[in-house]
Structure formats: C-alpha cells, structure tokens
Amino acid sequence: MVKPVAKHYLDLLAEEGYRPKAVRTENNQSVIRFKSEGTGFLLFVDEDDETFFHLAFGYDLGDGVADMAGAMSRANDLNADYKAVKVTVHPAERSVHFHVEAFLERLPTLPVIQRSIGALLNAARAYSEPARSADQLDA
C-alpha cells in the first residue's frame, strides 16, 4: 500500500506525465523513480518527516576516471558553488551522485521539483566539463 506522502508525489508527477513508479527499500522507505529529459531520478520519501525533500540521481564514472582524488575535488568545488545541490563521489562504486535536499514548510509543489531537476542537471553538466584553470576563468 502506498503511504500518503508517497501518493502525493506519485499523483503530482503523474499529472505532469512523468510516469513515476514507487518502490520500497529494505528499511521500508518509499523511493519514487521517474525520468525527466532522459535522466532517471530518485525521490526519497520520508513519511515521518513529510516536508523533508530529497531528489537525486547518479551515474557511473566508469574506468575513464583514473584520478578519484581529482573527481572528489571537482565535487567539492561544485558543492561550494551550487545552491542546494550536494555532489558526492563514491570511489568503491566508481560513481558520482547529485542530490537536492531541503526542509520545506509544506509538501513540495511541481515548480520546486522542476527547479530541483534543473539544478541537478546543471551541476551534472558542470561536473562533466573539464575544470578550467585560474587563468581561463572569466573575470
């Protein structure tokens, strides 16, 4: 059975054509999966803290990234530069994850979800771009 907060998200996303699917984790937490712009997102639902918002996605770095310390440094730079987005690198999994987490006054609206999707996609694009040296930065 779908709990009330998860149902809110499922209904909201379905109304906009996202085709969300709810799954349960091992600890009985609801996670809603949906796609936007070809990217799969996870919306973590906390039924005990309904106004806590957590939207995320990640991708595999593959074997192309040999410098994991550099990958983590790039994540730290983005964490300092981007509003509301948290970037984490997981060396053992060779993956990078992008999260938006927030405490809200009420359940999130579609504009909050869409703005969060945009912030996550922008951070992922910036992460994938080569870092510019100090002499290449715009003044």
mmCIF file of N, CA, C and O in Angstrom, residues 57-123:
data_model
loop_
_atom_site.group_PDB
_atom_site.id
_atom_site.type_symbol
_atom_site.label_atom_id
_atom_site.label_comp_id
_atom_site.label_asym_id
_atom_site.label_seq_id
_atom_site.Cartn_x
_atom_site.Cartn_y
_atom_site.Cartn_z
ATOM 1 N N PHE A 57 20.019 11.759 -8.376
ATOM 2 C CA PHE A 57 20.360 10.829 -9.441
ATOM 3 C C PHE A 57 21.870 10.666 -9.435
ATOM 4 O O PHE A 57 22.601 11.423 -8.796
ATOM 5 N N GLY A 58 22.342 9.653 -10.098
ATOM 6 C CA GLY A 58 23.779 9.418 -10.157
ATOM 7 C C GLY A 58 24.140 8.710 -11.439
ATOM 8 O O GLY A 58 23.277 8.279 -12.193
ATOM 9 N N TYR A 59 25.436 8.630 -11.663
ATOM 10 C CA TYR A 59 25.890 7.863 -12.813
ATOM 11 C C TYR A 59 27.257 7.270 -12.537
ATOM 12 O O TYR A 59 27.988 7.708 -11.651
ATOM 13 N N ASP A 60 27.563 6.266 -13.309
ATOM 14 C CA ASP A 60 28.802 5.529 -13.196
ATOM 15 C C ASP A 60 29.922 6.338 -13.848
ATOM 16 O O ASP A 60 29.752 6.839 -14.964
ATOM 17 N N LEU A 61 31.036 6.455 -13.159
ATOM 18 C CA LEU A 61 32.183 7.154 -13.729
ATOM 19 C C LEU A 61 32.962 6.248 -14.680
ATOM 20 O O LEU A 61 33.752 6.733 -15.481
ATOM 21 N N GLY A 62 32.755 4.961 -14.566
ATOM 22 C CA GLY A 62 33.443 4.018 -15.435
ATOM 23 C C GLY A 62 34.932 3.976 -15.152
ATOM 24 O O GLY A 62 35.421 4.506 -14.159
ATOM 25 N N ASP A 63 35.636 3.350 -16.034
ATOM 26 C CA ASP A 63 37.085 3.226 -15.866
ATOM 27 C C ASP A 63 37.829 4.420 -16.443
ATOM 28 O O ASP A 63 39.037 4.504 -16.341
ATOM 29 N N GLY A 64 37.108 5.354 -17.060
ATOM 30 C CA GLY A 64 37.740 6.508 -17.688
ATOM 31 C C GLY A 64 38.284 7.524 -16.699
ATOM 32 O O GLY A 64 39.085 8.374 -17.056
ATOM 33 N N VAL A 65 37.860 7.431 -15.439
ATOM 34 C CA VAL A 65 38.348 8.373 -14.428
ATOM 35 C C VAL A 65 39.374 7.649 -13.569
ATOM 36 O O VAL A 65 39.029 6.812 -12.733
ATOM 37 N N ALA A 66 40.645 7.937 -13.817
ATOM 38 C CA ALA A 66 41.716 7.298 -13.060
ATOM 39 C C ALA A 66 42.009 8.069 -11.775
ATOM 40 O O ALA A 66 42.413 7.495 -10.776
ATOM 41 N N ASP A 67 41.768 9.364 -11.791
ATOM 42 C CA ASP A 67 42.102 10.232 -10.664
ATOM 43 C C ASP A 67 40.879 10.454 -9.785
ATOM 44 O O ASP A 67 40.154 11.438 -9.947
ATOM 45 N N MET A 68 40.636 9.535 -8.858
ATOM 46 C CA MET A 68 39.474 9.672 -7.983
ATOM 47 C C MET A 68 39.626 10.867 -7.039
ATOM 48 O O MET A 68 38.638 11.498 -6.685
ATOM 49 N N ALA A 69 40.844 11.200 -6.654
ATOM 50 C CA ALA A 69 41.053 12.377 -5.805
ATOM 51 C C ALA A 69 40.634 13.633 -6.570
ATOM 52 O O ALA A 69 40.007 14.532 -6.000
ATOM 53 N N GLY A 70 40.949 13.683 -7.854
ATOM 54 C CA GLY A 70 40.525 14.805 -8.681
ATOM 55 C C GLY A 70 39.012 14.848 -8.835
ATOM 56 O O GLY A 70 38.402 15.923 -8.838
ATOM 57 N N ALA A 71 38.381 13.675 -8.955
ATOM 58 C CA ALA A 71 36.922 13.609 -9.059
ATOM 59 C C ALA A 71 36.272 14.141 -7.781
ATOM 60 O O ALA A 71 35.275 14.864 -7.835
ATOM 61 N N MET A 72 36.843 13.790 -6.635
ATOM 62 C CA MET A 72 36.300 14.282 -5.364
ATOM 63 C C MET A 72 36.548 15.782 -5.197
ATOM 64 O O MET A 72 35.695 16.501 -4.687
ATOM 65 N N SER A 73 37.687 16.251 -5.665
ATOM 66 C CA SER A 73 37.979 17.682 -5.603
ATOM 67 C C SER A 73 36.989 18.469 -6.457
ATOM 68 O O SER A 73 36.504 19.538 -6.052
ATOM 69 N N ARG A 74 36.676 17.934 -7.625
ATOM 70 C CA ARG A 74 35.693 18.579 -8.516
ATOM 71 C C ARG A 74 34.333 18.639 -7.827
ATOM 72 O O ARG A 74 33.627 19.649 -7.900
ATOM 73 N N ALA A 75 33.944 17.566 -7.139
ATOM 74 C CA ALA A 75 32.681 17.551 -6.397
ATOM 75 C C ALA A 75 32.695 18.615 -5.307
ATOM 76 O O ALA A 75 31.711 19.345 -5.129
ATOM 77 N N ASN A 76 33.808 18.745 -4.594
ATOM 78 C CA ASN A 76 33.903 19.767 -3.543
ATOM 79 C C ASN A 76 33.770 21.173 -4.112
ATOM 80 O O ASN A 76 33.120 22.032 -3.514
ATOM 81 N N ASP A 77 34.380 21.413 -5.265
ATOM 82 C CA ASP A 77 34.263 22.723 -5.909
ATOM 83 C C ASP A 77 32.812 23.039 -6.243
ATOM 84 O O ASP A 77 32.329 24.146 -6.003
ATOM 85 N N LEU A 78 32.094 22.054 -6.792
ATOM 86 C CA LEU A 78 30.681 22.274 -7.131
ATOM 87 C C LEU A 78 29.833 22.462 -5.884
ATOM 88 O O LEU A 78 28.898 23.265 -5.879
ATOM 89 N N ASN A 79 30.147 21.729 -4.827
ATOM 90 C CA ASN A 79 29.404 21.904 -3.577
ATOM 91 C C ASN A 79 29.537 23.324 -3.047
ATOM 92 O O ASN A 79 28.599 23.853 -2.451
ATOM 93 N N ALA A 80 30.672 23.935 -3.285
ATOM 94 C CA ALA A 80 30.882 25.313 -2.836
ATOM 95 C C ALA A 80 30.182 26.321 -3.746
ATOM 96 O O ALA A 80 29.810 27.407 -3.300
ATOM 97 N N ASP A 81 29.978 25.956 -5.018
ATOM 98 C CA ASP A 81 29.461 26.901 -5.999
ATOM 99 C C ASP A 81 27.958 26.829 -6.257
ATOM 100 O O ASP A 81 27.361 27.807 -6.675
ATOM 101 N N TYR A 82 27.342 25.668 -6.051
ATOM 102 C CA TYR A 82 25.942 25.482 -6.438
ATOM 103 C C TYR A 82 25.005 25.575 -5.245
ATOM 104 O O TYR A 82 25.261 24.991 -4.200
ATOM 105 N N LYS A 83 23.905 26.284 -5.453
ATOM 106 C CA LYS A 83 22.868 26.366 -4.437
ATOM 107 C C LYS A 83 22.131 25.032 -4.340
ATOM 108 O O LYS A 83 21.753 24.461 -5.361
ATOM 109 N N ALA A 84 21.911 24.556 -3.131
ATOM 110 C CA ALA A 84 21.044 23.429 -2.805
ATOM 111 C C ALA A 84 21.505 22.072 -3.321
ATOM 112 O O ALA A 84 20.934 21.064 -2.949
ATOM 113 N N VAL A 85 22.520 21.996 -4.160
ATOM 114 C CA VAL A 85 22.967 20.733 -4.727
ATOM 115 C C VAL A 85 24.154 20.206 -3.936
ATOM 116 O O VAL A 85 25.081 20.945 -3.619
ATOM 117 N N LYS A 86 24.094 18.914 -3.636
ATOM 118 C CA LYS A 86 25.206 18.234 -2.977
ATOM 119 C C LYS A 86 25.720 17.181 -3.948
ATOM 120 O O LYS A 86 24.937 16.371 -4.465
ATOM 121 N N VAL A 87 27.024 17.182 -4.196
ATOM 122 C CA VAL A 87 27.652 16.228 -5.105
ATOM 123 C C VAL A 87 28.544 15.312 -4.278
ATOM 124 O O VAL A 87 29.373 15.787 -3.509
ATOM 125 N N THR A 88 28.357 13.998 -4.450
ATOM 126 C CA THR A 88 29.177 13.039 -3.713
ATOM 127 C C THR A 88 29.798 12.051 -4.690
ATOM 128 O O THR A 88 29.160 11.629 -5.652
ATOM 129 N N VAL A 89 31.052 11.706 -4.435
ATOM 130 C CA VAL A 89 31.766 10.736 -5.257
ATOM 131 C C VAL A 89 31.959 9.481 -4.408
ATOM 132 O O VAL A 89 32.322 9.568 -3.237
ATOM 133 N N HIS A 90 31.715 8.344 -5.021
ATOM 134 C CA HIS A 90 31.809 7.064 -4.336
ATOM 135 C C HIS A 90 32.862 6.209 -5.041
ATOM 136 O O HIS A 90 32.543 5.502 -6.006
ATOM 137 N N PRO A 91 34.135 6.296 -4.568
ATOM 138 C CA PRO A 91 35.231 5.607 -5.261
ATOM 139 C C PRO A 91 35.037 4.096 -5.391
ATOM 140 O O PRO A 91 35.333 3.532 -6.442
ATOM 141 N N ALA A 92 34.538 3.446 -4.357
ATOM 142 C CA ALA A 92 34.371 1.989 -4.420
ATOM 143 C C ALA A 92 33.383 1.598 -5.517
ATOM 144 O O ALA A 92 33.549 0.570 -6.175
ATOM 145 N N GLU A 93 32.369 2.413 -5.727
ATOM 146 C CA GLU A 93 31.366 2.152 -6.764
ATOM 147 C C GLU A 93 31.738 2.795 -8.099
ATOM 148 O O GLU A 93 31.075 2.553 -9.101
ATOM 149 N N ARG A 94 32.763 3.658 -8.051
ATOM 150 C CA ARG A 94 33.164 4.451 -9.214
ATOM 151 C C ARG A 94 31.958 5.208 -9.777
ATOM 152 O O ARG A 94 31.637 5.142 -10.959
ATOM 153 N N SER A 95 31.284 5.931 -8.873
ATOM 154 C CA SER A 95 30.085 6.670 -9.280
ATOM 155 C C SER A 95 30.070 8.050 -8.633
ATOM 156 O O SER A 95 30.794 8.312 -7.666
ATOM 157 N N VAL A 96 29.250 8.902 -9.202
ATOM 158 C CA VAL A 96 29.017 10.233 -8.659
ATOM 159 C C VAL A 96 27.510 10.403 -8.517
ATOM 160 O O VAL A 96 26.745 9.961 -9.378
ATOM 161 N N HIS A 97 27.097 10.996 -7.403
ATOM 162 C CA HIS A 97 25.674 11.212 -7.126
ATOM 163 C C HIS A 97 25.421 12.702 -6.928
ATOM 164 O O HIS A 97 26.258 13.410 -6.354
ATOM 165 N N PHE A 98 24.257 13.142 -7.358
ATOM 166 C CA PHE A 98 23.835 14.534 -7.234
ATOM 167 C C PHE A 98 22.535 14.557 -6.434
ATOM 168 O O PHE A 98 21.615 13.813 -6.754
ATOM 169 N N HIS A 99 22.479 15.389 -5.420
ATOM 170 C CA HIS A 99 21.316 15.440 -4.528
ATOM 171 C C HIS A 99 20.838 16.875 -4.334
ATOM 172 O O HIS A 99 21.660 17.785 -4.260
ATOM 173 N N VAL A 100 19.533 17.047 -4.206
ATOM 174 C CA VAL A 100 18.942 18.267 -3.672
ATOM 175 C C VAL A 100 18.186 17.826 -2.434
ATOM 176 O O VAL A 100 17.356 16.920 -2.497
ATOM 177 N N GLU A 101 18.517 18.438 -1.308
ATOM 178 C CA GLU A 101 17.829 18.144 -0.058
ATOM 179 C C GLU A 101 17.409 19.468 0.557
ATOM 180 O O GLU A 101 18.157 20.443 0.517
ATOM 181 N N ALA A 102 16.203 19.493 1.135
ATOM 182 C CA ALA A 102 15.717 20.738 1.737
ATOM 183 C C ALA A 102 14.638 20.440 2.767
ATOM 184 O O ALA A 102 13.904 19.454 2.654
ATOM 185 N N PHE A 103 14.542 21.323 3.745
ATOM 186 C CA PHE A 103 13.430 21.322 4.685
ATOM 187 C C PHE A 103 12.454 22.380 4.202
ATOM 188 O O PHE A 103 12.831 23.542 4.022
ATOM 189 N N LEU A 104 11.220 21.991 3.966
ATOM 190 C CA LEU A 104 10.213 22.898 3.436
ATOM 191 C C LEU A 104 9.094 23.091 4.452
ATOM 192 O O LEU A 104 8.985 22.337 5.415
ATOM 193 N N GLU A 105 8.262 24.086 4.231
ATOM 194 C CA GLU A 105 7.135 24.332 5.125
ATOM 195 C C GLU A 105 5.957 23.411 4.831
ATOM 196 O O GLU A 105 5.149 23.134 5.703
ATOM 197 N N ARG A 106 5.852 22.977 3.582
ATOM 198 C CA ARG A 106 4.760 22.077 3.192
ATOM 199 C C ARG A 106 5.282 21.149 2.108
ATOM 200 O O ARG A 106 6.402 21.308 1.626
ATOM 201 N N LEU A 107 4.459 20.200 1.722
ATOM 202 C CA LEU A 107 4.880 19.278 0.673
ATOM 203 C C LEU A 107 5.284 20.049 -0.580
ATOM 204 O O LEU A 107 4.644 21.039 -0.939
ATOM 205 N N PRO A 108 6.331 19.608 -1.260
ATOM 206 C CA PRO A 108 6.804 20.333 -2.441
ATOM 207 C C PRO A 108 5.768 20.384 -3.559
ATOM 208 O O PRO A 108 4.987 19.464 -3.749
ATOM 209 N N THR A 109 5.813 21.467 -4.281
ATOM 210 C CA THR A 109 4.964 21.662 -5.446
ATOM 211 C C THR A 109 5.758 21.261 -6.689
ATOM 212 O O THR A 109 6.980 21.056 -6.638
ATOM 213 N N LEU A 110 5.079 21.176 -7.809
ATOM 214 C CA LEU A 110 5.746 20.835 -9.055
ATOM 215 C C LEU A 110 6.865 21.828 -9.404
ATOM 216 O O LEU A 110 7.949 21.395 -9.814
ATOM 217 N N PRO A 111 6.677 23.150 -9.220
ATOM 218 C CA PRO A 111 7.790 24.062 -9.524
ATOM 219 C C PRO A 111 9.050 23.790 -8.679
ATOM 220 O O PRO A 111 10.160 23.932 -9.174
ATOM 221 N N VAL A 112 8.891 23.353 -7.444
ATOM 222 C CA VAL A 112 10.055 23.015 -6.612
ATOM 223 C C VAL A 112 10.761 21.796 -7.204
ATOM 224 O O VAL A 112 11.988 21.766 -7.315
ATOM 225 N N ILE A 113 9.982 20.804 -7.599
ATOM 226 C CA ILE A 113 10.571 19.599 -8.180
ATOM 227 C C ILE A 113 11.272 19.934 -9.491
ATOM 228 O O ILE A 113 12.411 19.525 -9.723
ATOM 229 N N GLN A 114 10.632 20.724 -10.343
ATOM 230 C CA GLN A 114 11.238 21.068 -11.634
ATOM 231 C C GLN A 114 12.486 21.925 -11.469
ATOM 232 O O GLN A 114 13.479 21.733 -12.190
ATOM 233 N N ARG A 115 12.475 22.845 -10.533
ATOM 234 C CA ARG A 115 13.670 23.661 -10.289
ATOM 235 C C ARG A 115 14.805 22.786 -9.764
ATOM 236 O O ARG A 115 15.964 22.972 -10.127
ATOM 237 N N SER A 116 14.464 21.820 -8.929
ATOM 238 C CA SER A 116 15.470 20.900 -8.399
ATOM 239 C C SER A 116 16.051 20.032 -9.509
ATOM 240 O O SER A 116 17.262 19.796 -9.550
ATOM 241 N N ILE A 117 15.208 19.558 -10.412
ATOM 242 C CA ILE A 117 15.685 18.786 -11.559
ATOM 243 C C ILE A 117 16.679 19.628 -12.365
ATOM 244 O O ILE A 117 17.754 19.160 -12.729
ATOM 245 N N GLY A 118 16.334 20.871 -12.641
ATOM 246 C CA GLY A 118 17.226 21.755 -13.386
ATOM 247 C C GLY A 118 18.551 21.971 -12.685
ATOM 248 O O GLY A 118 19.618 21.938 -13.316
ATOM 249 N N ALA A 119 18.514 22.172 -11.374
ATOM 250 C CA ALA A 119 19.749 22.377 -10.610
ATOM 251 C C ALA A 119 20.628 21.126 -10.658
ATOM 252 O O ALA A 119 21.857 21.224 -10.816
ATOM 253 N N LEU A 120 20.012 19.962 -10.530
ATOM 254 C CA LEU A 120 20.779 18.714 -10.587
ATOM 255 C C LEU A 120 21.412 18.504 -11.960
ATOM 256 O O LEU A 120 22.590 18.144 -12.056
ATOM 257 N N LEU A 121 20.642 18.738 -13.010
ATOM 258 C CA LEU A 121 21.181 18.572 -14.364
ATOM 259 C C LEU A 121 22.291 19.575 -14.655
ATOM 260 O O LEU A 121 23.299 19.226 -15.284
ATOM 261 N N ASN A 122 22.134 20.809 -14.192
ATOM 262 C CA ASN A 122 23.192 21.813 -14.384
ATOM 263 C C ASN A 122 24.469 21.423 -13.649
ATOM 264 O O ASN A 122 25.567 21.561 -14.187
ATOM 265 N N ALA A 123 24.338 20.938 -12.432
ATOM 266 C CA ALA A 123 25.511 20.512 -11.663
ATOM 267 C C ALA A 123 26.191 19.322 -12.339
ATOM 268 O O ALA A 123 27.425 19.258 -12.401
#
